[in-house]
Coordinates of C-alpha atoms in Angstrom, one line a residue:
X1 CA -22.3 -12.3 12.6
X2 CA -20.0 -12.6 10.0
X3 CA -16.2 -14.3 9.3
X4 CA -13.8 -13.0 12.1
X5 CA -10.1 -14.0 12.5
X6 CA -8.2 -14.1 16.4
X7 CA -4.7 -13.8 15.8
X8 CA -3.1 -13.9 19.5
X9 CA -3.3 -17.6 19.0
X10 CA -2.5 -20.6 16.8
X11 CA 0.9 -20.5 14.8
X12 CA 1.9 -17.2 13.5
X13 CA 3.4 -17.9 9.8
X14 CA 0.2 -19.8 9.5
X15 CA -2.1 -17.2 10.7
X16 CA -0.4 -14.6 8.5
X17 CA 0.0 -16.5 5.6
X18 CA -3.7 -17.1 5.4
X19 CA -4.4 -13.8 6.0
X20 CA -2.2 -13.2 3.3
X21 CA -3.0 -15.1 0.3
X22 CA -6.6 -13.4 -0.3
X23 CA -5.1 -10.2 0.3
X24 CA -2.4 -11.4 -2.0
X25 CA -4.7 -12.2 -5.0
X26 CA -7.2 -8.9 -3.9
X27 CA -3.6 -6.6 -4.8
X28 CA -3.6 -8.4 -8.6
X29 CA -7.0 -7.3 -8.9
X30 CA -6.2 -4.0 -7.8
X31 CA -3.1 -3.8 -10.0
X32 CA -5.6 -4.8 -12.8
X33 CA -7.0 -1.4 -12.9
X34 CA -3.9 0.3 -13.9
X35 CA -2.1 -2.5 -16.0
X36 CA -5.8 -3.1 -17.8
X37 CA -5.4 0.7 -18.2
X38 CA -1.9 0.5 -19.6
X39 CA -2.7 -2.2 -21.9
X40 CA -5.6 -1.1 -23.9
X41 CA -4.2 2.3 -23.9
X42 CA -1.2 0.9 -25.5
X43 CA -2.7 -1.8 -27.8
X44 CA -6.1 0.6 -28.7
X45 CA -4.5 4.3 -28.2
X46 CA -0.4 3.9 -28.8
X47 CA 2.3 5.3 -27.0
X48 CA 1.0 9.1 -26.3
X49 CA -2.1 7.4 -24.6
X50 CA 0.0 5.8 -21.9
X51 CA 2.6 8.6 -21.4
X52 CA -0.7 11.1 -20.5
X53 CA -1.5 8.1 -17.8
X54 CA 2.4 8.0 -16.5
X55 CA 2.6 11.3 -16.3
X56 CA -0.3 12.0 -13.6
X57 CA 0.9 8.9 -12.0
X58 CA 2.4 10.4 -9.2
X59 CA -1.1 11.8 -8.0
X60 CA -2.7 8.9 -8.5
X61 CA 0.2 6.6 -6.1
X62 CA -0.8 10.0 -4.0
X63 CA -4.6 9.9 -3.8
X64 CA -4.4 5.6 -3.4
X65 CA -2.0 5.7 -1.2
X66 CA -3.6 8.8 1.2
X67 CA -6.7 6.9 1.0
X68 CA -5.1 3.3 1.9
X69 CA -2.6 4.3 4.8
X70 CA -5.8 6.6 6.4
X71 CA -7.7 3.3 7.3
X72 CA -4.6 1.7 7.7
X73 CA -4.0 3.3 10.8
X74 CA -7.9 3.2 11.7
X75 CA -7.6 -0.4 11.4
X76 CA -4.8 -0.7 13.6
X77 CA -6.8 1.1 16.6
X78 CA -9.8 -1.5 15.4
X79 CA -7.4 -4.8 15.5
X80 CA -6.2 -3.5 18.6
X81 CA -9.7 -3.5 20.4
X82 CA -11.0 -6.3 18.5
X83 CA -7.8 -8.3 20.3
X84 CA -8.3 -6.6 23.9
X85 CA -12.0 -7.7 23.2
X86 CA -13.6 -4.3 23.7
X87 CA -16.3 -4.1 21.7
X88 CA -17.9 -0.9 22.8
X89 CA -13.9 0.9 21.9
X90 CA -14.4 -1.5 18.8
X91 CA -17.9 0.5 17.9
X92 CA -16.5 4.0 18.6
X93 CA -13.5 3.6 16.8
X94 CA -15.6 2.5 13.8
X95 CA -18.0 5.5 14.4
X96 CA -14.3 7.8 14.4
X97 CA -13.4 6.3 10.8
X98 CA -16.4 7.1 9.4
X99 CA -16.2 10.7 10.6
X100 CA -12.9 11.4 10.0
X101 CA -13.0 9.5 6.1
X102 CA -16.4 11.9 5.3
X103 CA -14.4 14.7 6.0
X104 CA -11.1 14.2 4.9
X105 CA -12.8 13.0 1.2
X106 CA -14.7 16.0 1.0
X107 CA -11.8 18.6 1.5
X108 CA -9.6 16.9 -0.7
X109 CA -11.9 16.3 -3.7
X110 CA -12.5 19.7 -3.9
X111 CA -9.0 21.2 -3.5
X112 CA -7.9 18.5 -5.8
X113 CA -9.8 19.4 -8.6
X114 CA -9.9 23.3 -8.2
X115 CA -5.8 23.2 -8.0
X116 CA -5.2 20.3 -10.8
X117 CA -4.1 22.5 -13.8
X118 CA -1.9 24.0 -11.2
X119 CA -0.4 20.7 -9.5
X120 CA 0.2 19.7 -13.3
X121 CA 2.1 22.7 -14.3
X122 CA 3.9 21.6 -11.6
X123 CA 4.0 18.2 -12.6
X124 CA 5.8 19.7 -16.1
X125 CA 3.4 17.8 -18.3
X126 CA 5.0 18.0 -21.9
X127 CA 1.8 20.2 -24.0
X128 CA 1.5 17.5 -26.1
X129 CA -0.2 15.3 -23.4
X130 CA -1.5 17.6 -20.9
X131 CA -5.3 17.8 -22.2
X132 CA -5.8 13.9 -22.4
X133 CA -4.0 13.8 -19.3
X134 CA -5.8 16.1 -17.6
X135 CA -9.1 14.6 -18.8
X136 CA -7.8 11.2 -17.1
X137 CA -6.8 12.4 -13.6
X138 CA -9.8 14.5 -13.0
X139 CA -12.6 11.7 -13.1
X140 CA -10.0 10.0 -11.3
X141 CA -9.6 12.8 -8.4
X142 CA -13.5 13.0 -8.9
X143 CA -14.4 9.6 -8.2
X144 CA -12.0 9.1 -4.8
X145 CA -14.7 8.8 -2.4
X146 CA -15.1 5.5 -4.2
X147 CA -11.6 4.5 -3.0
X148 CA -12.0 6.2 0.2
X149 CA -15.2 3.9 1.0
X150 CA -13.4 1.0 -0.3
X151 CA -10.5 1.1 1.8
X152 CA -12.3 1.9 5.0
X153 CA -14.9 -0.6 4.6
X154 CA -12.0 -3.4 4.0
X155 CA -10.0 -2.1 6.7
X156 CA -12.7 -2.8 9.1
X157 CA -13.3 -6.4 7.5
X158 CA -9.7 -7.1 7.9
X159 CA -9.2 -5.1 11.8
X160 CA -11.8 -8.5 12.7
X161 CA -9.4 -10.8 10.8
X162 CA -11.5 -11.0 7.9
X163 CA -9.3 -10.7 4.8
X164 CA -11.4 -13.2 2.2
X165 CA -14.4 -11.0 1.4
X166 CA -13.0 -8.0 0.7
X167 CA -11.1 -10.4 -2.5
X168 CA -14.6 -11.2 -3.7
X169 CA -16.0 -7.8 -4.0
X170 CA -12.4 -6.8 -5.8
X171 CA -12.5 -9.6 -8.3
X172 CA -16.3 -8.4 -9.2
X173 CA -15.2 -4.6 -9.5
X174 CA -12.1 -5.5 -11.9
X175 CA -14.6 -8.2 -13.9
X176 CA -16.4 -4.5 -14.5
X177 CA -13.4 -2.8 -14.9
X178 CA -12.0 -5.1 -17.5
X179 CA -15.7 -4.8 -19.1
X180 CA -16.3 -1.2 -19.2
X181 CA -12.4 -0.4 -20.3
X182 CA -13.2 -2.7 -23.1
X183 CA -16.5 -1.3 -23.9
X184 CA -15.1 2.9 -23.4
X185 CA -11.6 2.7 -25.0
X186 CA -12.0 -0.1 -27.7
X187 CA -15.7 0.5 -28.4
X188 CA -16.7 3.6 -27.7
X189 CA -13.3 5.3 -28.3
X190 CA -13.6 7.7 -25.2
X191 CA -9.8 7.9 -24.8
X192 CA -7.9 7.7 -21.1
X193 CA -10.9 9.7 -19.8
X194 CA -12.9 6.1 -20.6
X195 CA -10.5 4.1 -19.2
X196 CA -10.6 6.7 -15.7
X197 CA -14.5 6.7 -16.0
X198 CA -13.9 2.8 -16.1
X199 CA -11.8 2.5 -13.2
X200 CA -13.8 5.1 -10.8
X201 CA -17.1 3.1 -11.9
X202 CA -15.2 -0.4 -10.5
X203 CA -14.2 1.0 -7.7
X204 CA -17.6 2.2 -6.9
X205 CA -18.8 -0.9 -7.4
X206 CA -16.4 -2.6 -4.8
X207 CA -17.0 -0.2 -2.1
X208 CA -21.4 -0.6 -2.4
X209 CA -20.6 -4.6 -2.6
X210 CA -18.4 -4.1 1.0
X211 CA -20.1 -1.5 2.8
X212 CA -23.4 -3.9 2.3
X213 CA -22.0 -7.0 3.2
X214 CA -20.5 -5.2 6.7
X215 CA -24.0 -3.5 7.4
X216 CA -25.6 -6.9 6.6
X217 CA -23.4 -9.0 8.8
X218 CA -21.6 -7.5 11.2
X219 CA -24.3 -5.7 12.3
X220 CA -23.7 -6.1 16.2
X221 CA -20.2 -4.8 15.5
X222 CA -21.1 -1.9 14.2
X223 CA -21.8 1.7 15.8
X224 CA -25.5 3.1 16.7
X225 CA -26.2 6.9 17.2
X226 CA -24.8 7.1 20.5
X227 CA -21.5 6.2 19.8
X228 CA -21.1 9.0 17.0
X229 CA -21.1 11.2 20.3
X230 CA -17.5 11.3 19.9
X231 CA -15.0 12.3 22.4
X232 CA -11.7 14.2 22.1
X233 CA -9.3 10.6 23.0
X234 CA -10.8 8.7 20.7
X235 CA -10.9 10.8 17.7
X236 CA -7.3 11.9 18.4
X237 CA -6.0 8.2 19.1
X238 CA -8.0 7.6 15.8
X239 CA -6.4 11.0 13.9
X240 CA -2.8 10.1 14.9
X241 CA -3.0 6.7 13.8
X242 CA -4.2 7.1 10.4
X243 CA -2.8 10.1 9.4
X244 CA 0.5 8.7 10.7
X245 CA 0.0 6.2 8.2
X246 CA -1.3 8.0 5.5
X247 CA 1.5 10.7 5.9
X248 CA 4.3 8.3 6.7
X249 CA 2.7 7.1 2.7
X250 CA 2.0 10.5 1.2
X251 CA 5.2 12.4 2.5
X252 CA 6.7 9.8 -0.1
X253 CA 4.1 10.2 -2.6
X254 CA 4.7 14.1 -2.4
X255 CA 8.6 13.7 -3.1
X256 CA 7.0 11.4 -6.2
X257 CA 5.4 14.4 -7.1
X258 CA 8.8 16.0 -7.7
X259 CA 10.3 13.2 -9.0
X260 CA 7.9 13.1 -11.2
X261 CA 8.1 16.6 -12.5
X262 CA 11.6 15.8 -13.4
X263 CA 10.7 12.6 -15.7
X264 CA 8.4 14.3 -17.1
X265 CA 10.8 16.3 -18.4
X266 CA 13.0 13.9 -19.9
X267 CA 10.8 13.4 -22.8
X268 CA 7.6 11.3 -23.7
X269 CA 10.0 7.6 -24.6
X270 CA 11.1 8.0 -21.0
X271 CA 7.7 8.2 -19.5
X272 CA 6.6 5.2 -21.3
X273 CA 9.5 3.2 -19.9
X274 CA 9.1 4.9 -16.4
X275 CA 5.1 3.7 -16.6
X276 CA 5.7 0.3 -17.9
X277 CA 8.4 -0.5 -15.5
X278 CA 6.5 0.9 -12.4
X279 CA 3.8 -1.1 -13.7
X280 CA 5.8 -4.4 -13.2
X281 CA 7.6 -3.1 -9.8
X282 CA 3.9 -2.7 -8.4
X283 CA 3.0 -5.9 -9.7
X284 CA 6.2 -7.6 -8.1
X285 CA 5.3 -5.3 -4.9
X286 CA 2.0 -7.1 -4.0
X287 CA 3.2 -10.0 -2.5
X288 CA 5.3 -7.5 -0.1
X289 CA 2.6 -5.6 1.0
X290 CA 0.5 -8.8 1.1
X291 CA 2.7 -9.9 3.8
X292 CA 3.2 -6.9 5.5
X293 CA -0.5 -5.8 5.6
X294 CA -1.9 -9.1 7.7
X295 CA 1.6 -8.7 10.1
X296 CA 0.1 -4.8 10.8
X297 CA -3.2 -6.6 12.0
X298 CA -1.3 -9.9 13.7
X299 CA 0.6 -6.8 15.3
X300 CA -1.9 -4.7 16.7
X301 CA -4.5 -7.8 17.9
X302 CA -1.1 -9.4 19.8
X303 CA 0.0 -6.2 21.0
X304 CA -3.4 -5.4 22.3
X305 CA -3.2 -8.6 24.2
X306 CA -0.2 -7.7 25.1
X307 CA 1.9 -11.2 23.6
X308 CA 4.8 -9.3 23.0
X309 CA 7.5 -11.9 22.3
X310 CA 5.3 -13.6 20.2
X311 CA 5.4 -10.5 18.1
X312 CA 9.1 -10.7 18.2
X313 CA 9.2 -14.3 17.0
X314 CA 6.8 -13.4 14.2
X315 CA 9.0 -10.5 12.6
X316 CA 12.0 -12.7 12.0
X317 CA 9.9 -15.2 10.5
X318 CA 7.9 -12.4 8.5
X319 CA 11.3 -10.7 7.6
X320 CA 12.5 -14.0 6.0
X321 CA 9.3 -14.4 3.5
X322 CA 9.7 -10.9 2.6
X323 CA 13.4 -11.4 1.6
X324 CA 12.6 -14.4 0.0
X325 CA 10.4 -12.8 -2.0
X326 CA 12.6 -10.2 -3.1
X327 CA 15.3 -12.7 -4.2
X328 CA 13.0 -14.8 -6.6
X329 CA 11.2 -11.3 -7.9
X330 CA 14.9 -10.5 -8.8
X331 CA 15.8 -13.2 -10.5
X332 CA 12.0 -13.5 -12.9
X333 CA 12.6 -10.0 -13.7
X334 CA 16.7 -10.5 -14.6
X335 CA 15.5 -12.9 -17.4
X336 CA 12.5 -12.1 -18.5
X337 CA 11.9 -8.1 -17.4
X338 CA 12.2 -7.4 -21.8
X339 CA 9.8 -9.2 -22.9
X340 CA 7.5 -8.4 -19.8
X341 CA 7.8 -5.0 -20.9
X342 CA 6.6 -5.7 -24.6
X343 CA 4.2 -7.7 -23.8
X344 CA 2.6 -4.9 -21.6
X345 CA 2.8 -1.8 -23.8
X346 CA 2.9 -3.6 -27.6
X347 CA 5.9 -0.7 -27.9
X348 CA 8.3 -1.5 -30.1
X349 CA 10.6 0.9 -29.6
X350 CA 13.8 -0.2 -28.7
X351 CA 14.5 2.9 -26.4
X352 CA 11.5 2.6 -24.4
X353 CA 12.7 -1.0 -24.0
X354 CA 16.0 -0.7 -22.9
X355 CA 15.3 2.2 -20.6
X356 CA 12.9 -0.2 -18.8
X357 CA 14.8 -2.9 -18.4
X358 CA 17.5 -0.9 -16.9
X359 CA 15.1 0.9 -14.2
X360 CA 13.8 -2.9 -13.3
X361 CA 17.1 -5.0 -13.1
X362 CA 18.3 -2.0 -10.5
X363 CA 15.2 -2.0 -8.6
X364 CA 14.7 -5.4 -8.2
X365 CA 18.3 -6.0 -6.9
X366 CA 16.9 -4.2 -3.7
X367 CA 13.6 -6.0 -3.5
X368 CA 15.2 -7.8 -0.3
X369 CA 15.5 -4.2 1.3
X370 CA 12.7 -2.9 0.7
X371 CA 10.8 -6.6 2.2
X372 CA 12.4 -6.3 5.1
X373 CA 11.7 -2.7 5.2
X374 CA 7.9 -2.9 4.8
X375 CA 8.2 -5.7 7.7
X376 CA 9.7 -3.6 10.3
X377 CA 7.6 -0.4 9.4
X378 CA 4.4 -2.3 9.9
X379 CA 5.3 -3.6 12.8
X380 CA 6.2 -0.4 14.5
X381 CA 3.2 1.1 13.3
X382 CA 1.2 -1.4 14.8
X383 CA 2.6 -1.3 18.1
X384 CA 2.2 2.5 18.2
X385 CA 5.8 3.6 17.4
X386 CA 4.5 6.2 14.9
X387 CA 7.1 8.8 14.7
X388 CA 9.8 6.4 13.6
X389 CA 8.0 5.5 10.4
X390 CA 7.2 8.8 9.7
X391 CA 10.8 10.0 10.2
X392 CA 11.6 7.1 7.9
X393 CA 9.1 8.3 5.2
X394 CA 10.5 12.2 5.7
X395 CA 14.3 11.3 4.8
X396 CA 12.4 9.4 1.8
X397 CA 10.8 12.5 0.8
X398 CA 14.0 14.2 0.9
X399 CA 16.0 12.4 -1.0
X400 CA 13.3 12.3 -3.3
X401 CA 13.1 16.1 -3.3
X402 CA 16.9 16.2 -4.0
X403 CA 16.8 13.8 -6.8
X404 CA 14.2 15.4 -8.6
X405 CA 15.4 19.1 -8.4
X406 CA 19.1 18.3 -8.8
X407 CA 20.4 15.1 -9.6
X408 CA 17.8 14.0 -12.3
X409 CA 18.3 17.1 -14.4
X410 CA 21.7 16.7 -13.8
X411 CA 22.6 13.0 -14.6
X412 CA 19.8 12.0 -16.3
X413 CA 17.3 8.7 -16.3
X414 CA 20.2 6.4 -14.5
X415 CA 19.2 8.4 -11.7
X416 CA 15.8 7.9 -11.7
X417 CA 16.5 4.1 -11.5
X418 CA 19.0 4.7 -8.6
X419 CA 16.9 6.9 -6.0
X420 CA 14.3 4.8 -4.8
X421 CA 16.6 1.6 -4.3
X422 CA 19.0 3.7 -2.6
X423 CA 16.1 5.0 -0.2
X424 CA 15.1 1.4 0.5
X425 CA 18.5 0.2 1.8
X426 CA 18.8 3.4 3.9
X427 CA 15.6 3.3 5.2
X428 CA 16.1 -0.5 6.3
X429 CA 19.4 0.0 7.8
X430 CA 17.4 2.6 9.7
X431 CA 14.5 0.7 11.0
X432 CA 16.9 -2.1 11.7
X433 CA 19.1 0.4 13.9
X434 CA 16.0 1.3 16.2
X435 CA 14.9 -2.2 16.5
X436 CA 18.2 -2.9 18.1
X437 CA 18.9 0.3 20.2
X438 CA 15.3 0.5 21.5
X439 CA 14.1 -3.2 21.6
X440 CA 10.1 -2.3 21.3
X441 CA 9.1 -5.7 21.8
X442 CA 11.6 -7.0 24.1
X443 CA 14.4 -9.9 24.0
X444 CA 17.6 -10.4 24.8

């Protein structure tokens, strides 16, 4: 059998910063997909290159995100048996996931890619870049069940408290990626669609490499034919789980969508200083989610095992790194966020700079927020609170919605640098509210 990680006992910063730390350095090889695509589109392509990636970008946080928060929520049903020791609810909830992923890839692929030219007139591509961008997006949409597979097969590594191996298959598929970009783009001169075709190929290559190594050493873990015989409880404890996840995700993403539309409209300079600065907020962002992510599976085993003040002691302590976090991310990007962004597109455009730089210094002054956001949100997750999260997400969307019909057209890129950061402090006063009134994990 392979690597497994119990964490109801031992101390809990340890236990989640180990989990961390691999999953930490497995986000920068992720982000290496779309900052290797920003790069040599900028350095091989020029400007136009990376405004037809930025403007898609939207679906692309949607299909990534859909696809991570889905067997996010699986793998909290999995941690949750793998902590109560129930192997047989263990092998059934795996059988769930692989039902539930086959379908959900299938319909979306195809509705996807029949209704893209429609969900990028919506977008407002500018004409100038809506061919190359289409090209992009559509090997990308083509090629999800490649980050469907992925994701579920990591999910169950990491539901077992295995969070190293999915890092080495990641590093592998962005050693291809880097290659095959290369080779496409600067070679072969495909365009975006090479540097898609690159990333969908990586990704592939990831998901064969993990759903191998589980089928090889998890073996007894894993479900045999009569546990596909699936009953109605545990597909819908399996359903509400990850698609609470994946919407509490994608009900954000969709407001994106709208936001989206409205930067697109504000000109090709201003989607290359929307694309570069997202690129560094995501790249700032990983350390966040690297935290939060092994505190969803410390979580769900501890709850299962029903160690509920130890869960209470954890989320302070988990709530601190996050914040910390935030405040040194802040302070890297105050003095260095100008040259970051030249050094990632080669623009020299004094515009695209500026813009940038003004969108990063006002999101990174609520990096706290959103730590301590992400903190809280996994942890109710975890322990099964899903409708708060979600209700969370849903005023996100809203204000999203808002800012993207109204008050970009009206006042312009400032607001597109104010609306998320304003949604993160909200949404944390929020969370913080309930944890308070309602007490989920007891105290005093």
């Amino acid at each position: 059998m392979g690597r497994t990680g119990d964490m109801t006992t031992g101390r809990p910063v340890r236990l989640i910063l180990e989990f961390a730390i691999p999953l930490f350095i497995g986000n920068i090889f992720q982000q290496i997909y779309s900052i290797v695509d920003t790069m040599i589109a900028g350095y091989n392509l020029g400007d136009n290159a990376i405004a037809a990636i930025g403007a898609t970008s939207s679906l692309y946080s949607l299909m990534i995100n859909f696809a991570s928060g889905l067997n996010s929520g699986y793998g909290i049903v999995l941690s949750r048996a793998f902590g109560a020791k129930d192997q047989e609810g263990f092998k059934r909830s795996v059988a769930a996931a692989v039902v539930l992923n086959t379908t959900v890839t299938a319909a979306l692929t195809v509705l996807s890619l029949v209704f893209l030219r429609l969900l990028m007139g919506v977008l407002n591509v500018p004409d100038g870049i809506f061919e190359e961008a289409y090209g992009y997006i559509s090997i990308i949409l083509g090629g999800m069940i490649t980050t469907i597979l992925y994701n579920m097969f990591a999910g169950i590594l990491r539901a077992m408290g295995n969070s190293r191996t999915p890092l080495y298959f990641l590093i592998l598929s962005c050693t291809v990626n880097l290659s095959l970009d290369m080779l496409f783009v600067a070679v072969f001169r495909w365009g975006v669609q090479g540097a898609a075709a690159a990333t969908v190929i990586a990704q592939g290559v990831s998901a064969l490499c993990a759903g191998s190594y589980v089928v090889r050493r998890y073996r007894d873990m894993l479900p045999k034919k009569e546990h596909f015989h699936l009953e109605i409880p545990i597909l819908r404890e399996m359903a509400a789980s990850g698609f609470a996840m994946a919407v509490m995700l994608c009900v954000v993403d969709i407001g994106s969508v709208i936001y989206q539309r409205s930067i697109n409209s504000l000109g090709e300079l201003l989607i290359v200083a929307h694309t570069a600065a997202r690129r560094l907020i995501g790249i700032f962002m990983m350390p966040l989610s690297s935290i939060a992510a092994p505190y969803s599976t410390f979580t769900g085993q501890n709850w299962g095992a029903g160690k509920k003040e130890r869960i209470r002691h954890s989320l302070i302590q988990t709530m601190a790194m996050e914040a910390g976090w935030g405040i040194f991310s802040f302070l890297m990007i105050f003095c260095f966020g100008s040259m970051a962004v030249q050094l990632l597109t080669n623009t020299s455009d004094l515009s695209v700079i500026q813009n940038a730089q003004l969108s990063l210094r006002i999101h990174f002054a609520c990096f706290p927020a959103l730590g301590i956001l992400l903190a809280l949100r996994t942890a109710l997750q975890a322990m099964g609170r899903k409708l708060v999260p979600v209700i969370s997400s849903t005023f996100e969307l809203a204000i999203k919605v808002i800012a993207g019909l109204w008050l970009i057209p009206e006042f312009g890129y400032l607001c597109v640098c104010l609306t998320e950061p304003v949604i993160w402090v909200v949404c944390m006063l929020f969370l913080i509210a309930v944890f308070i009134v309602k007490k989920p994990v007891g105290g005093t």
